[in-house]
């Protein structure tokens, strides 16, 4: 019995349950339905993860080797972060003028994230059931899992309907909201299958779930605005009631650029096929379909042309028509930078110097030194601290834009690397291979994306009212300081391991927790000197640092993606 319980609640699951318990413990009465939905997500995620162990259905997708399924962690991370933000807003609501649209919009975003994750759980549950039945390994556990899954689905729909009823005054609006949530759940199911099949061995199920639900949540806002502008019967009232309002100009620019870059692969392939088809019609004797002597150069030229058209023409048109953004984004960015040129240009110059010095230094070390790859990669975490911490203290608004620009550059370089676009494709591939590890693959290199987004997401999610000054620093503290110190100390001095099969040590975890607490003790007085009103309780901070440190020690998932969101969620409480 004890051995079965120990196997049922391994280290990662125990930390996740501790994390969710901390969030649920802080929920006020006004968010009771949202808390019940998160509880059902936890129960469903745990049930599906346990059922997936050893099942042949889990082999339907080629997941990242060496990683656990991570279904429970991937299910609860994003909804818990949204709920923590709602708890924070409900706490500051009596003291500040918070518009009802802001709270309603965030509440709807929570339900979108929650419904998306629950929809994927239903998909996993059905896949497990069908696989067990088709392979002849149908057992009582599969039948019980299906029954519990159906019960949880009924309860989840009931809780969601009750929550929407209390916040709406029309039955038709409730029905439209439910249909809106169902569409997001179906879109997430389709997207996660596409991710797992297109990029095999690049992500675990939990990582793919986090990415797919996050993308659906982010781009649903664009869809809502586009539908409102496209169809006359979709009124502004409908737009507000599906949960979206106005954005800051920086968020609008980043959103437009991200939309263009995610649509670029489809646009590029359409233009490429059209060009080669036209050329083949004009010169049928040339085997263009099999790749002529100049096809690689021609494909590269078409790629750069497609990228230029997308960013300079198509996306500005979309932003003008849909977002009522009448300034070209490039012109707006230049104007924004030069409104405070002394500080912002100096910061850009500082970033360029840090990047050039670190890249040249670490690249040479990676080629000629015997330093292990894991330690070399942690140096880039320290570079992230050097780059982002001063900007977050003195130019936080400009940092929002810089994060978006950096992510756009990373996306473009990854496309160039994957498609071997001349003349940079091979150069970028050789350079990136110098810093890859077992979590990267030849198809997709994700480490730099996860590090950047791990630092950026807490800052982006903290926009607006925020009574926890450390929340925007969650990614920088957890990855740049905590994760780095845990890896370095654990690798060099660690003896006592958390588990027999894992590599993480107690000494490393203790060093990570201690270093983050020490950084917070320095950062809080510094924030107070810049005008922040300190309201971070040390007991709550200790809990947040400890839970995120334990998650880093136990999880087999991509810690750059999960730890910052978990740490951010706990800092908001």
Coordinates of C-alpha atoms in Angstrom, one line a residue:
X1 CA 0.0 0.0 0.0
X2 CA 2.8 2.5 1.0
X3 CA 4.8 1.6 -2.1
X4 CA 1.7 2.1 -4.3
X5 CA 1.0 5.5 -2.8
X6 CA 4.7 6.5 -3.2
X7 CA 4.5 5.5 -6.9
X8 CA 1.2 7.3 -7.3
X9 CA 2.4 10.6 -5.8
X10 CA 6.0 10.9 -7.1
X11 CA 8.1 14.1 -6.5
X12 CA 6.8 16.1 -9.5
X13 CA 3.1 15.3 -8.7
X14 CA 3.6 16.1 -5.0
X15 CA 5.1 19.5 -5.8
X16 CA 2.3 20.3 -8.3
X17 CA -0.4 19.4 -5.8
X18 CA 1.4 21.6 -3.2
X19 CA 1.5 24.4 -5.8
X20 CA -2.2 24.1 -6.6
X21 CA -3.2 23.8 -2.9
X22 CA -1.4 27.1 -2.3
X23 CA -3.4 28.8 -5.0
X24 CA -6.7 27.3 -4.0
X25 CA -6.1 28.3 -0.3
X26 CA -5.9 31.9 -1.4
X27 CA -9.1 32.0 -3.5
X28 CA -11.8 34.4 -2.3
X29 CA -15.5 33.6 -2.3
X30 CA -16.0 35.6 -5.5
X31 CA -13.8 33.1 -7.4
X32 CA -15.3 29.9 -5.9
X33 CA -16.4 28.5 -9.3
X34 CA -13.0 29.2 -10.8
X35 CA -11.4 27.3 -7.9
X36 CA -13.7 24.3 -8.4
X37 CA -12.8 24.2 -12.1
X38 CA -9.1 24.2 -11.2
X39 CA -9.7 21.4 -8.7
X40 CA -11.4 19.4 -11.4
X41 CA -8.5 20.1 -13.8
X42 CA -6.1 18.7 -11.2
X43 CA -8.2 15.6 -10.7
X44 CA -8.5 15.0 -14.4
X45 CA -4.9 15.7 -15.1
X46 CA -3.8 13.3 -12.4
X47 CA -6.2 10.6 -13.6
X48 CA -5.1 10.9 -17.2
X49 CA -1.4 11.0 -16.3
X50 CA -1.6 7.9 -14.2
X51 CA -3.6 6.1 -16.9
X52 CA -1.1 7.1 -19.6
X53 CA 1.8 5.5 -17.9
X54 CA 2.6 2.2 -19.7
X55 CA -0.3 2.7 -22.1
X56 CA 0.3 2.2 -25.8
X57 CA -1.7 5.3 -26.6
X58 CA 1.1 7.4 -25.2
X59 CA 3.3 6.0 -28.0
X60 CA 0.9 7.4 -30.6
X61 CA 3.0 10.6 -30.5
X62 CA 6.7 10.7 -30.5
X63 CA 7.5 12.7 -27.4
X64 CA 10.8 14.0 -26.1
X65 CA 13.0 11.1 -25.0
X66 CA 13.8 11.0 -21.3
X67 CA 10.9 13.2 -20.2
X68 CA 7.8 12.1 -18.3
X69 CA 4.4 12.8 -19.8
X70 CA 4.0 15.9 -17.7
X71 CA 0.3 15.9 -18.3
X72 CA -0.7 17.1 -14.8
X73 CA 1.9 19.9 -14.8
X74 CA 1.0 21.0 -18.3
X75 CA -2.7 21.0 -17.4
X76 CA -2.7 23.2 -14.4
X77 CA 0.2 25.7 -15.0
X78 CA -1.5 28.2 -17.3
X79 CA -5.0 28.1 -15.6
X80 CA -3.4 28.5 -12.2
X81 CA -1.4 31.5 -13.4
X82 CA -4.5 33.1 -14.7
X83 CA -6.4 32.4 -11.5
X84 CA -3.6 33.8 -9.4
X85 CA -3.8 37.0 -11.4
X86 CA -7.6 37.1 -10.8
X87 CA -6.9 36.6 -7.1
X88 CA -4.5 39.5 -7.2
X89 CA -7.0 41.8 -9.0
X90 CA -9.8 40.8 -6.5
X91 CA -7.4 41.8 -3.7
X92 CA -6.6 45.3 -5.0
X93 CA -10.1 45.9 -6.3
X94 CA -11.5 47.8 -3.3
X95 CA -8.4 50.0 -3.2
X96 CA -8.1 50.9 -6.9
X97 CA -10.3 51.9 -9.7
X98 CA -10.4 48.6 -11.6
X99 CA -12.8 48.6 -14.5
X100 CA -15.3 45.7 -14.7
X101 CA -14.2 45.0 -18.3
X102 CA -10.7 44.3 -17.2
X103 CA -11.8 41.8 -14.6
X104 CA -14.4 40.3 -16.9
X105 CA -11.8 40.0 -19.7
X106 CA -9.3 38.3 -17.4
X107 CA -12.0 36.0 -16.1
X108 CA -12.9 34.9 -19.6
X109 CA -9.3 34.4 -20.4
X110 CA -9.1 32.1 -17.4
X111 CA -12.0 30.0 -18.7
X112 CA -10.5 29.8 -22.2
X113 CA -7.2 28.5 -20.7
X114 CA -9.1 26.1 -18.4
X115 CA -11.5 24.8 -21.1
X116 CA -8.5 24.4 -23.6
X117 CA -6.6 22.2 -21.1
X118 CA -9.8 20.3 -20.2
X119 CA -10.5 19.6 -23.8
X120 CA -7.1 18.1 -24.3
X121 CA -7.6 16.0 -21.2
X122 CA -10.8 14.6 -22.8
X123 CA -8.9 13.9 -26.0
X124 CA -6.1 12.1 -24.1
X125 CA -8.7 10.1 -22.1
X126 CA -10.5 9.0 -25.3
X127 CA -7.2 8.1 -26.9
X128 CA -6.3 5.9 -24.0
X129 CA -9.7 4.2 -24.0
X130 CA -9.6 3.5 -27.7
X131 CA -6.0 2.3 -27.6
X132 CA -6.7 -0.1 -24.8
X133 CA -9.8 -1.5 -26.5
X134 CA -8.1 -1.9 -29.9
X135 CA -5.0 -3.6 -28.6
X136 CA -6.9 -6.0 -26.4
X137 CA -5.4 -4.7 -23.2
X138 CA -8.7 -3.2 -22.0
X139 CA -8.7 -3.5 -18.2
X140 CA -10.9 -2.4 -15.4
X141 CA -8.7 0.6 -14.8
X142 CA -9.4 1.9 -18.3
X143 CA -13.1 1.5 -17.8
X144 CA -13.0 3.3 -14.4
X145 CA -10.8 6.0 -15.9
X146 CA -13.5 6.6 -18.6
X147 CA -16.3 6.7 -16.0
X148 CA -14.4 9.2 -13.8
X149 CA -13.6 11.2 -16.9
X150 CA -17.2 11.5 -17.9
X151 CA -18.2 12.5 -14.4
X152 CA -15.5 15.1 -14.3
X153 CA -16.7 16.5 -17.7
X154 CA -20.3 16.8 -16.5
X155 CA -19.1 18.5 -13.3
X156 CA -16.8 20.8 -15.2
X157 CA -19.5 21.9 -17.6
X158 CA -21.9 22.5 -14.7
X159 CA -19.3 24.6 -12.8
X160 CA -18.5 26.6 -15.9
X161 CA -22.1 27.3 -16.7
X162 CA -22.8 28.4 -13.1
X163 CA -19.9 30.8 -13.2
X164 CA -21.0 32.3 -16.5
X165 CA -24.6 32.6 -15.2
X166 CA -23.5 34.7 -12.2
X167 CA -21.6 37.1 -14.5
X168 CA -24.2 37.4 -17.3
X169 CA -27.7 38.7 -17.5
X170 CA -28.9 36.9 -20.6
X171 CA -29.3 33.2 -21.4
X172 CA -28.3 33.7 -25.0
X173 CA -25.0 35.3 -24.0
X174 CA -24.2 32.4 -21.7
X175 CA -24.8 30.0 -24.6
X176 CA -22.6 32.0 -26.9
X177 CA -19.8 32.0 -24.3
X178 CA -20.1 28.2 -23.8
X179 CA -19.8 27.8 -27.6
X180 CA -16.8 30.2 -27.6
X181 CA -15.1 28.0 -25.0
X182 CA -15.9 24.8 -26.9
X183 CA -14.3 26.2 -30.0
X184 CA -11.2 27.1 -28.1
X185 CA -11.0 23.6 -26.6
X186 CA -11.4 22.0 -30.1
X187 CA -8.8 24.3 -31.5
X188 CA -6.3 23.3 -28.8
X189 CA -6.9 19.6 -29.5
X190 CA -6.2 20.2 -33.2
X191 CA -3.1 22.3 -32.5
X192 CA -1.5 19.9 -30.0
X193 CA -1.9 17.1 -32.5
X194 CA -0.3 19.2 -35.1
X195 CA 2.6 20.2 -32.8
X196 CA 3.3 16.6 -31.7
X197 CA 3.1 15.2 -35.3
X198 CA 5.0 18.0 -37.0
X199 CA 7.8 18.2 -34.4
X200 CA 8.3 14.6 -33.2
X201 CA 10.6 14.1 -30.2
X202 CA 10.7 17.9 -29.5
X203 CA 8.3 18.1 -26.5
X204 CA 6.5 16.0 -23.9
X205 CA 2.7 15.9 -23.7
X206 CA 2.7 18.4 -20.9
X207 CA 5.0 20.8 -22.8
X208 CA 2.9 20.5 -25.9
X209 CA -0.2 21.2 -23.9
X210 CA 1.3 24.3 -22.4
X211 CA 2.3 25.6 -25.8
X212 CA -0.9 24.8 -27.6
X213 CA -3.2 26.2 -24.9
X214 CA -1.0 29.3 -24.6
X215 CA -1.1 29.9 -28.4
X216 CA -4.9 29.4 -28.5
X217 CA -5.3 31.9 -25.6
X218 CA -3.1 34.5 -27.2
X219 CA -4.5 34.3 -30.7
X220 CA -8.1 34.1 -29.7
X221 CA -7.9 37.7 -28.9
X222 CA -7.0 38.5 -32.5
X223 CA -9.8 36.2 -33.7
X224 CA -12.3 38.1 -31.6
X225 CA -11.3 41.5 -32.9
X226 CA -11.1 40.2 -36.5
X227 CA -14.6 38.7 -36.4
X228 CA -16.0 41.9 -34.9
X229 CA -14.5 43.9 -37.9
X230 CA -15.4 41.3 -40.5
X231 CA -19.0 40.4 -39.7
X232 CA -21.4 43.3 -39.1
X233 CA -23.7 41.1 -36.8
X234 CA -20.8 40.6 -34.3
X235 CA -21.3 43.8 -32.3
X236 CA -18.9 45.5 -29.9
X237 CA -21.0 44.3 -27.0
X238 CA -20.4 40.7 -28.1
X239 CA -16.7 41.5 -28.3
X240 CA -16.6 42.7 -24.7
X241 CA -18.6 39.9 -23.5
X242 CA -16.3 37.2 -24.9
X243 CA -13.8 38.9 -22.7
X244 CA -11.7 41.3 -24.7
X245 CA -11.2 45.1 -24.6
X246 CA -8.5 47.5 -25.6
X247 CA -4.8 46.9 -25.6
X248 CA -1.8 49.1 -25.1
X249 CA 0.0 50.1 -28.2
X250 CA 3.0 48.0 -27.4
X251 CA 0.8 44.9 -27.0
X252 CA -0.9 45.7 -30.3
X253 CA 2.4 45.9 -32.1
X254 CA 3.8 42.7 -30.6
X255 CA 0.5 40.9 -31.3
X256 CA 0.5 42.0 -35.0
X257 CA 4.1 41.0 -35.6
X258 CA 3.5 37.6 -33.9
X259 CA 0.5 36.9 -36.1
X260 CA 2.5 37.7 -39.2
X261 CA 5.4 35.4 -38.2
X262 CA 3.1 32.5 -37.3
X263 CA 1.3 32.9 -40.7
X264 CA 4.6 33.3 -42.6
X265 CA 5.3 29.5 -43.1
X266 CA 1.9 29.0 -44.9
X267 CA 2.3 32.3 -46.8
X268 CA 5.9 31.4 -47.9
X269 CA 4.9 27.9 -49.0
X270 CA 2.0 29.2 -51.1
X271 CA 4.2 31.8 -52.8
X272 CA 7.0 29.3 -53.3
X273 CA 4.7 26.7 -54.9
X274 CA 3.2 29.4 -57.1
X275 CA 6.5 30.6 -58.3
X276 CA 7.9 27.2 -59.2
X277 CA 4.7 26.2 -60.8
X278 CA 4.7 29.3 -63.0
X279 CA 8.4 28.8 -63.8
X280 CA 7.7 25.2 -64.8
X281 CA 4.9 26.3 -67.1
X282 CA 7.3 28.8 -68.8
X283 CA 10.2 26.3 -69.0
X284 CA 8.8 22.7 -69.0
X285 CA 12.1 21.2 -69.9
X286 CA 13.6 22.3 -66.6
X287 CA 12.9 19.9 -63.7
X288 CA 12.1 22.6 -61.3
X289 CA 10.0 20.3 -59.2
X290 CA 13.0 18.2 -58.5
X291 CA 15.1 21.2 -57.6
X292 CA 17.1 23.0 -60.3
X293 CA 20.6 24.4 -59.9
X294 CA 19.3 27.7 -58.6
X295 CA 16.3 26.5 -56.7
X296 CA 17.9 26.9 -53.3
X297 CA 18.9 30.5 -54.0
X298 CA 15.5 31.3 -55.5
X299 CA 13.7 29.8 -52.5
X300 CA 15.8 31.9 -50.2
X301 CA 15.0 35.1 -52.2
X302 CA 11.3 34.2 -52.1
X303 CA 11.5 33.7 -48.3
X304 CA 13.1 37.1 -47.7
X305 CA 10.5 38.7 -50.0
X306 CA 7.7 36.9 -48.3
X307 CA 9.0 38.1 -44.9
X308 CA 9.3 41.6 -46.1
X309 CA 5.8 41.7 -47.6
X310 CA 4.3 40.2 -44.5
X311 CA 5.9 42.6 -42.0
X312 CA 5.7 45.8 -44.1
X313 CA 2.4 45.4 -45.9
X314 CA 0.1 42.7 -44.8
X315 CA 0.4 43.0 -41.0
X316 CA 0.2 46.8 -41.0
X317 CA -3.0 46.5 -43.1
X318 CA -4.5 44.0 -40.6
X319 CA -3.5 46.3 -37.7
X320 CA -5.1 49.3 -39.4
X321 CA -8.4 47.6 -40.3
X322 CA -8.9 45.3 -37.3
X323 CA -7.0 47.1 -34.4
X324 CA -7.6 50.7 -35.6
X325 CA -3.8 51.2 -35.4
X326 CA -3.2 53.8 -38.1
X327 CA 0.6 54.2 -37.7
X328 CA 3.0 51.8 -39.5
X329 CA 4.5 49.6 -36.8
X330 CA 8.1 50.2 -37.9
X331 CA 7.5 54.0 -37.7
X332 CA 5.8 53.6 -34.4
X333 CA 8.7 51.6 -32.9
X334 CA 11.3 54.2 -34.1
X335 CA 9.2 57.0 -32.7
X336 CA 8.8 55.2 -29.4
X337 CA 12.5 54.6 -29.1
X338 CA 13.4 58.2 -29.9
X339 CA 10.9 59.7 -27.4
X340 CA 13.6 59.0 -24.7
X341 CA 16.7 58.5 -26.9
X342 CA 19.3 58.9 -24.2
X343 CA 18.1 56.1 -22.0
X344 CA 16.7 53.7 -24.6
X345 CA 19.5 54.0 -27.1
X346 CA 22.0 53.7 -24.3
X347 CA 20.2 50.5 -23.2
X348 CA 20.2 49.1 -26.7
X349 CA 24.0 49.8 -27.0
X350 CA 24.5 48.1 -23.6
X351 CA 22.5 45.0 -24.8
X352 CA 24.5 44.8 -28.0
X353 CA 27.8 44.9 -26.1
X354 CA 26.7 42.2 -23.7
X355 CA 25.4 40.0 -26.5
X356 CA 28.5 40.3 -28.6
X357 CA 30.9 39.8 -25.7
X358 CA 29.0 36.8 -24.4
X359 CA 28.3 35.1 -27.7
X360 CA 31.9 35.3 -28.9
X361 CA 33.3 34.2 -25.6
X362 CA 30.9 31.3 -25.0
X363 CA 31.0 30.1 -28.6
X364 CA 34.8 29.8 -28.4
X365 CA 34.6 28.1 -25.1
X366 CA 32.0 25.6 -26.4
X367 CA 34.4 24.7 -29.3
X368 CA 37.7 24.4 -27.5
X369 CA 36.9 23.8 -23.8
X370 CA 36.0 20.7 -21.9
X371 CA 33.4 22.5 -19.8
X372 CA 30.2 20.5 -19.8
X373 CA 27.3 21.8 -21.9
X374 CA 24.9 22.2 -19.0
X375 CA 27.3 24.7 -17.2
X376 CA 27.9 26.5 -20.5
X377 CA 24.2 27.0 -21.0
X378 CA 23.7 28.4 -17.5
X379 CA 26.1 31.2 -18.4
X380 CA 23.4 32.5 -20.7
X381 CA 21.0 32.6 -17.8
X382 CA 23.4 34.9 -16.1
X383 CA 23.6 37.0 -19.3
X384 CA 19.8 37.2 -19.2
X385 CA 20.1 38.7 -15.7
X386 CA 22.7 41.2 -16.8
X387 CA 20.5 42.3 -19.8
X388 CA 17.0 42.2 -18.3
X389 CA 17.4 43.2 -14.7
X390 CA 18.6 46.9 -15.3
X391 CA 15.9 47.3 -18.0
X392 CA 13.2 46.0 -15.8
X393 CA 14.2 48.4 -13.0
X394 CA 14.5 51.6 -15.1
X395 CA 12.8 51.0 -18.4
X396 CA 10.1 48.4 -17.9
X397 CA 7.9 49.6 -20.7
X398 CA 10.7 49.6 -23.2
X399 CA 11.6 46.1 -22.0
X400 CA 8.1 44.8 -23.0
X401 CA 8.8 45.9 -26.6
X402 CA 12.3 44.5 -26.5
X403 CA 11.1 41.1 -25.4
X404 CA 8.7 41.0 -28.4
X405 CA 11.4 42.1 -30.8
X406 CA 13.8 39.5 -29.5
X407 CA 11.2 36.7 -29.8
X408 CA 10.5 37.8 -33.4
X409 CA 14.2 37.7 -34.2
X410 CA 14.4 34.2 -32.7
X411 CA 11.4 33.0 -34.8
X412 CA 12.9 34.3 -38.0
X413 CA 16.4 32.8 -37.3
X414 CA 14.8 29.4 -36.4
X415 CA 12.9 29.4 -39.7
X416 CA 16.1 30.3 -41.5
X417 CA 17.9 27.4 -39.7
X418 CA 15.1 24.8 -40.3
X419 CA 14.5 25.6 -44.0
X420 CA 18.3 26.2 -44.6
X421 CA 17.7 29.6 -46.1
X422 CA 20.8 30.8 -48.0
X423 CA 23.2 32.3 -46.9
X424 CA 22.5 32.2 -43.2
X425 CA 20.9 28.7 -42.8
X426 CA 24.1 26.7 -42.3
X427 CA 25.8 29.4 -40.2
X428 CA 22.9 29.7 -37.8
X429 CA 22.6 25.9 -37.6
X430 CA 26.3 25.4 -36.7
X431 CA 26.1 28.2 -34.1
X432 CA 23.0 26.9 -32.4
X433 CA 24.3 23.3 -32.3
X434 CA 27.1 24.5 -30.0
X435 CA 24.6 25.2 -27.2
X436 CA 22.0 22.4 -27.6
X437 CA 21.4 19.6 -25.1
X438 CA 19.1 16.5 -24.9
X439 CA 16.0 18.7 -24.8
X440 CA 16.7 20.0 -28.3
X441 CA 16.4 18.1 -31.5
X442 CA 17.6 18.5 -35.1
X443 CA 14.0 19.6 -36.1
X444 CA 13.5 22.3 -33.5
X445 CA 15.8 24.0 -31.0
X446 CA 13.6 25.3 -28.1
X447 CA 16.0 26.2 -25.3
X448 CA 16.5 29.9 -26.3
X449 CA 12.8 30.3 -26.9
X450 CA 11.9 29.0 -23.4
X451 CA 14.6 31.1 -21.7
X452 CA 13.3 34.3 -23.4
X453 CA 9.7 33.6 -22.8
X454 CA 10.4 32.4 -19.2
X455 CA 11.7 35.9 -18.5
X456 CA 9.2 37.8 -20.6
X457 CA 5.8 36.2 -19.6
X458 CA 5.8 37.3 -16.0
X459 CA 6.6 40.8 -17.1
X460 CA 3.8 40.8 -19.7
X461 CA 1.3 39.2 -17.4
X462 CA 2.0 41.8 -14.7
X463 CA 0.9 44.7 -16.8
X464 CA -1.7 46.9 -15.2
X465 CA -2.4 46.9 -11.5
X466 CA 0.2 44.9 -9.6
X467 CA 0.6 45.1 -5.8
X468 CA 3.4 42.5 -5.8
X469 CA 6.5 44.2 -7.1
X470 CA 8.5 41.0 -7.4
X471 CA 6.0 39.3 -9.7
X472 CA 7.5 40.8 -13.0
X473 CA 10.9 39.5 -11.8
X474 CA 9.7 35.9 -11.5
X475 CA 11.4 34.7 -14.7
X476 CA 14.7 36.5 -14.1
X477 CA 14.9 35.4 -10.5
X478 CA 13.9 31.8 -11.0
X479 CA 15.9 31.1 -14.2
X480 CA 18.7 33.6 -14.1
X481 CA 19.6 33.2 -10.5
X482 CA 17.9 30.2 -8.9
X483 CA 18.2 27.7 -11.7
X484 CA 21.8 28.7 -12.5
X485 CA 23.0 28.4 -8.9
X486 CA 21.2 25.1 -8.4
X487 CA 22.9 23.6 -11.5
X488 CA 26.4 25.0 -10.8
X489 CA 26.4 24.0 -7.1
X490 CA 24.7 20.7 -7.7
X491 CA 27.0 19.8 -10.5
X492 CA 30.2 20.6 -8.6
X493 CA 29.4 19.9 -5.0
X494 CA 26.2 17.9 -5.0
X495 CA 26.2 14.5 -3.2
X496 CA 22.7 13.8 -1.9
X497 CA 20.3 13.2 -4.7
X498 CA 16.5 13.7 -4.5
X499 CA 15.9 10.4 -6.2
X500 CA 17.8 7.3 -7.3
X501 CA 17.2 7.9 -11.0
X502 CA 17.4 11.7 -11.1
X503 CA 20.5 14.0 -11.3
X504 CA 19.2 16.9 -9.1
X505 CA 20.8 17.1 -5.7
X506 CA 19.7 18.5 -2.4
X507 CA 22.7 20.8 -2.2
X508 CA 21.9 22.3 -5.6
X509 CA 18.3 22.9 -4.7
X510 CA 19.3 24.5 -1.4
X511 CA 21.7 26.8 -3.2
X512 CA 19.0 27.8 -5.7
X513 CA 16.5 28.7 -3.0
X514 CA 19.0 30.5 -0.9
X515 CA 20.3 32.6 -3.9
X516 CA 16.8 33.7 -4.9
X517 CA 16.0 34.7 -1.3
X518 CA 19.2 36.7 -1.1
X519 CA 18.5 38.3 -4.5
X520 CA 15.0 39.3 -3.2
X521 CA 16.4 40.8 0.0
X522 CA 18.6 43.1 -2.2
X523 CA 15.9 43.7 -4.8
X524 CA 13.1 44.7 -2.5
X525 CA 14.9 47.8 -0.9
X526 CA 16.0 48.8 -4.4
X527 CA 12.4 48.7 -5.6
X528 CA 11.3 50.7 -2.6
X529 CA 13.8 53.4 -3.5
X530 CA 12.2 53.7 -7.0
X531 CA 8.7 54.3 -5.6
X532 CA 7.2 50.8 -5.3
X533 CA 4.9 50.2 -2.3
X534 CA 6.2 47.0 -0.8
X535 CA 3.5 44.5 0.0
X536 CA 5.3 41.2 -0.4
X537 CA 5.1 39.1 2.8
X538 CA 8.3 37.1 3.5
X539 CA 6.4 34.0 4.5
X540 CA 4.5 34.0 1.2
X541 CA 7.8 34.7 -0.6
X542 CA 9.5 31.8 1.2
X543 CA 6.7 29.5 0.1
X544 CA 6.9 30.6 -3.5
X545 CA 10.7 30.2 -3.7
X546 CA 10.6 26.8 -2.0
X547 CA 7.9 25.4 -4.2
X548 CA 9.5 26.6 -7.4
X549 CA 12.9 25.3 -6.2
X550 CA 11.4 21.9 -5.5
X551 CA 9.7 21.8 -8.9
X552 CA 13.1 22.5 -10.5
X553 CA 14.5 19.6 -8.6
X554 CA 11.8 17.0 -9.4
X555 CA 10.4 17.9 -12.8
X556 CA 11.6 16.2 -16.0
X557 CA 9.9 18.8 -18.1
X558 CA 11.4 21.9 -19.7
X559 CA 12.0 23.9 -16.5
X560 CA 12.5 27.2 -18.4
X561 CA 8.8 27.0 -19.5
X562 CA 7.1 25.9 -16.3
X563 CA 9.1 27.3 -13.3
X564 CA 8.7 31.0 -14.1
X565 CA 4.9 30.6 -14.5
X566 CA 4.7 28.7 -11.2
X567 CA 6.9 31.2 -9.4
X568 CA 4.8 34.1 -10.9
X569 CA 1.6 32.5 -9.8
X570 CA 2.8 32.1 -6.2
X571 CA 4.2 35.6 -6.0
X572 CA 0.8 37.0 -7.0
X573 CA -0.9 35.5 -3.9

